[in-house]
């Protein structure tokens, strides 16, 4: 059993999707070479994030951390230890991950980005800002990227990317919805694949 923590700042649709995915009987009845996964904790930097309510309704413990707490090893490391966290998934989490967490979870923190990195990444490139930039650039496709988290925003090694076509007639909302459908379909599967290749810790 691998305990994961999901870090989120917003509505939490991807968070909820991950919790559902890993709680299905199909995922819990893993083959001999596979691993079962438990969404053990949802962490948010925003006390009013809808993700917290979604998690609580599904029986998953939640924690709210302020910016000072997020950057305090004496707060975050005991929190991770309390829930026996072995892997961290960033699903729309906006703050930077502090170095001590990267050191404590080497190649065990992944992020979901709503664009085909390396395009439209970096500071300020999150949520609707990304889709607005894609629209403004006249792109013919967009997509999602799952990558390892490093100290530099959106620069970690790419694990997986999925694409979809967009047209000049698509609004920013249309682009966002097309990209979100990719997230809902593929993000849990990518996390599952990564976890099944994870060395035991």
CSV table of N, CA and C in Angstrom, one decimal, residues 22-88:
chain,number,residue,atom,x,y,z
A,22,UNK,N,-8.5,5.7,-7.1
A,22,UNK,CA,-7.8,4.7,-6.3
A,22,UNK,C,-8.6,4.0,-5.2
A,23,UNK,N,-9.9,4.4,-5.1
A,23,UNK,CA,-10.7,3.7,-4.2
A,23,UNK,C,-11.6,2.6,-4.8
A,24,UNK,N,-11.5,2.5,-6.2
A,24,UNK,CA,-12.3,1.5,-6.9
A,24,UNK,C,-11.7,0.1,-6.6
A,25,UNK,N,-12.6,-0.9,-6.6
A,25,UNK,CA,-12.2,-2.3,-6.4
A,25,UNK,C,-11.1,-2.7,-7.4
A,26,UNK,N,-11.2,-2.2,-8.6
A,26,UNK,CA,-10.2,-2.6,-9.6
A,26,UNK,C,-8.8,-2.2,-9.2
A,27,UNK,N,-8.7,-1.0,-8.6
A,27,UNK,CA,-7.4,-0.5,-8.2
A,27,UNK,C,-6.9,-1.1,-6.9
A,28,UNK,N,-7.8,-1.5,-6.1
A,28,UNK,CA,-7.4,-2.1,-4.8
A,28,UNK,C,-7.0,-3.6,-5.0
A,29,UNK,N,-7.6,-4.3,-6.0
A,29,UNK,CA,-7.3,-5.6,-6.3
A,29,UNK,C,-6.2,-5.7,-7.4
A,30,UNK,N,-5.0,-5.3,-6.9
A,30,UNK,CA,-3.9,-5.1,-7.9
A,30,UNK,C,-3.2,-6.5,-8.2
A,31,UNK,N,-2.6,-6.6,-9.4
A,31,UNK,CA,-1.8,-7.8,-9.7
A,31,UNK,C,-0.6,-7.9,-8.8
A,32,UNK,N,0.0,-9.1,-8.8
A,32,UNK,CA,1.2,-9.3,-7.9
A,32,UNK,C,2.3,-8.2,-8.1
A,33,UNK,N,2.5,-7.7,-9.4
A,33,UNK,CA,3.5,-6.8,-9.6
A,33,UNK,C,3.1,-5.3,-9.3
A,34,UNK,N,1.8,-5.1,-9.1
A,34,UNK,CA,1.3,-3.8,-8.8
A,34,UNK,C,1.3,-3.4,-7.3
A,35,UNK,N,0.8,-2.2,-7.1
A,35,UNK,CA,0.7,-1.7,-5.7
A,35,UNK,C,-0.7,-1.1,-5.5
A,36,UNK,N,-1.3,-1.3,-4.4
A,36,UNK,CA,-2.5,-0.6,-4.1
A,36,UNK,C,-2.1,0.8,-3.5
A,37,UNK,N,-3.0,1.8,-3.8
A,37,UNK,CA,-2.8,3.2,-3.5
A,37,UNK,C,-3.9,3.7,-2.6
A,38,UNK,N,-3.5,4.5,-1.6
A,38,UNK,CA,-4.4,5.1,-0.7
A,38,UNK,C,-4.2,6.6,-0.7
A,39,UNK,N,-5.3,7.3,-1.0
A,39,UNK,CA,-5.3,8.8,-0.9
A,39,UNK,C,-5.5,9.1,0.6
A,40,UNK,N,-4.3,9.3,1.3
A,40,UNK,CA,-4.3,9.3,2.7
A,40,UNK,C,-4.6,10.7,3.3
A,41,UNK,N,-4.3,11.8,2.4
A,41,UNK,CA,-4.4,13.1,3.0
A,41,UNK,C,-4.5,14.1,1.8
A,42,UNK,N,-5.4,15.1,2.0
A,42,UNK,CA,-5.5,16.2,1.1
A,42,UNK,C,-5.0,17.5,1.8
A,43,UNK,N,-4.1,18.2,1.2
A,43,UNK,CA,-3.5,19.4,1.8
A,43,UNK,C,-3.8,20.6,0.9
A,44,UNK,N,-4.3,21.7,1.5
A,44,UNK,CA,-4.5,22.9,0.8
A,44,UNK,C,-3.9,24.1,1.5
A,45,UNK,N,-3.6,25.1,0.7
A,45,UNK,CA,-3.1,26.4,1.3
A,45,UNK,C,-4.2,27.4,1.4
A,46,UNK,N,-5.5,26.9,1.0
A,46,UNK,CA,-6.6,27.8,1.1
A,46,UNK,C,-7.7,27.2,1.9
A,47,UNK,N,-8.1,27.8,3.0
A,47,UNK,CA,-9.1,27.1,3.9
A,47,UNK,C,-10.5,27.0,3.3
A,48,UNK,N,-10.7,27.9,2.2
A,48,UNK,CA,-12.0,27.8,1.6
A,48,UNK,C,-12.0,27.0,0.2
A,49,UNK,N,-10.9,26.3,0.0
A,49,UNK,CA,-10.8,25.5,-1.2
A,49,UNK,C,-11.9,24.4,-1.3
A,50,UNK,N,-12.6,24.4,-2.3
A,50,UNK,CA,-13.7,23.4,-2.5
A,50,UNK,C,-13.1,21.9,-2.4
A,51,UNK,N,-11.9,21.8,-2.8
A,51,UNK,CA,-11.2,20.5,-2.7
A,51,UNK,C,-11.3,19.9,-1.3
A,52,UNK,N,-11.2,20.7,-0.3
A,52,UNK,CA,-11.3,20.2,1.1
A,52,UNK,C,-12.6,19.5,1.4
A,53,UNK,N,-13.7,20.2,0.9
A,53,UNK,CA,-15.0,19.7,1.1
A,53,UNK,C,-15.2,18.4,0.3
A,54,UNK,N,-14.7,18.4,-0.9
A,54,UNK,CA,-14.8,17.1,-1.7
A,54,UNK,C,-14.1,16.0,-1.0
A,55,UNK,N,-12.9,16.2,-0.5
A,55,UNK,CA,-12.2,15.2,0.2
A,55,UNK,C,-12.9,14.7,1.4
A,56,UNK,N,-13.4,15.6,2.2
A,56,UNK,CA,-14.1,15.3,3.5
A,56,UNK,C,-15.3,14.4,3.2
A,57,UNK,N,-16.0,14.8,2.1
A,57,UNK,CA,-17.2,14.0,1.8
A,57,UNK,C,-16.9,12.6,1.4
A,58,UNK,N,-15.6,12.4,0.9
A,58,UNK,CA,-15.2,11.0,0.5
A,58,UNK,C,-14.4,10.3,1.6
A,59,UNK,N,-14.4,11.0,2.8
A,59,UNK,CA,-13.7,10.4,4.0
A,59,UNK,C,-12.2,10.4,4.0
A,60,UNK,N,-11.7,11.4,3.3
A,60,UNK,CA,-10.2,11.6,3.3
A,60,UNK,C,-9.8,12.7,4.2
A,61,UNK,N,-8.9,12.5,5.1
A,61,UNK,CA,-8.4,13.5,6.0
A,61,UNK,C,-7.9,14.7,5.2
A,62,UNK,N,-8.1,15.9,5.8
A,62,UNK,CA,-7.6,17.1,5.1
A,62,UNK,C,-6.8,18.0,6.1
A,63,UNK,N,-5.9,18.8,5.6
A,63,UNK,CA,-5.1,19.8,6.4
A,63,UNK,C,-5.0,21.1,5.6
A,64,UNK,N,-5.1,22.2,6.3
A,64,UNK,CA,-4.9,23.5,5.7
A,64,UNK,C,-3.5,24.0,6.3
A,65,UNK,N,-2.7,24.5,5.4
A,65,UNK,CA,-1.4,25.0,5.8
A,65,UNK,C,-1.2,26.4,5.3
A,66,UNK,N,-0.8,27.3,6.1
A,66,UNK,CA,-0.5,28.7,5.7
A,66,UNK,C,0.8,28.7,5.0
A,67,UNK,N,1.2,29.8,4.3
A,67,UNK,CA,2.5,29.9,3.6
A,67,UNK,C,3.6,29.7,4.6
A,68,UNK,N,3.6,30.3,5.8
A,68,UNK,CA,4.7,30.1,6.7
A,68,UNK,C,4.8,28.6,7.2
A,69,UNK,N,3.6,27.9,7.3
A,69,UNK,CA,3.6,26.5,7.7
A,69,UNK,C,4.1,25.7,6.6
A,70,UNK,N,3.7,26.0,5.4
A,70,UNK,CA,4.2,25.2,4.2
A,70,UNK,C,5.7,25.2,4.1
A,71,UNK,N,6.3,26.3,4.5
A,71,UNK,CA,7.8,26.5,4.4
A,71,UNK,C,8.5,26.2,5.7
A,72,UNK,N,7.8,25.5,6.6
A,72,UNK,CA,8.4,25.2,7.9
A,72,UNK,C,8.5,23.6,8.0
A,73,UNK,N,9.7,23.2,8.0
A,73,UNK,CA,10.0,21.7,8.0
A,73,UNK,C,9.4,21.1,9.3
A,74,UNK,N,9.4,21.9,10.4
A,74,UNK,CA,8.8,21.3,11.7
A,74,UNK,C,7.3,21.2,11.7
A,75,UNK,N,6.7,21.7,10.6
A,75,UNK,CA,5.2,21.6,10.5
A,75,UNK,C,5.0,20.5,9.4
A,76,UNK,N,5.6,20.6,8.3
A,76,UNK,CA,5.2,19.8,7.1
A,76,UNK,C,5.8,18.3,7.3
A,77,UNK,N,7.0,18.2,7.7
A,77,UNK,CA,7.5,16.8,7.8
A,77,UNK,C,6.7,15.9,8.8
A,78,UNK,N,6.4,16.5,10.0
A,78,UNK,CA,5.6,15.7,10.9
A,78,UNK,C,4.2,15.4,10.4
A,79,UNK,N,3.6,16.3,9.6
A,79,UNK,CA,2.3,16.1,9.0
A,79,UNK,C,2.4,14.9,8.0
A,80,UNK,N,3.5,14.9,7.2
A,80,UNK,CA,3.6,13.8,6.2
A,80,UNK,C,3.9,12.5,7.0
A,81,UNK,N,4.6,12.5,8.1
A,81,UNK,CA,4.9,11.3,8.8
A,81,UNK,C,3.6,10.8,9.5
A,82,UNK,N,2.8,11.8,10.0
A,82,UNK,CA,1.6,11.4,10.7
A,82,UNK,C,0.7,10.5,9.8
A,83,UNK,N,0.6,10.8,8.5
A,83,UNK,CA,-0.2,10.0,7.6
A,83,UNK,C,0.6,9.0,6.8
A,84,UNK,N,1.8,8.8,7.2
A,84,UNK,CA,2.7,7.8,6.5
A,84,UNK,C,2.8,8.1,5.0
A,85,UNK,N,2.9,9.3,4.6
A,85,UNK,CA,2.9,9.7,3.2
A,85,UNK,C,4.2,9.3,2.5
A,86,UNK,N,4.1,8.6,1.4
A,86,UNK,CA,5.3,8.2,0.6
A,86,UNK,C,5.4,8.9,-0.7
A,87,UNK,N,4.4,9.6,-1.1
A,87,UNK,CA,4.4,10.2,-2.5
A,87,UNK,C,3.4,11.4,-2.4
A,88,UNK,N,3.8,12.5,-3.1
A,88,UNK,CA,3.0,13.7,-3.2
A,88,UNK,C,2.6,14.0,-4.6
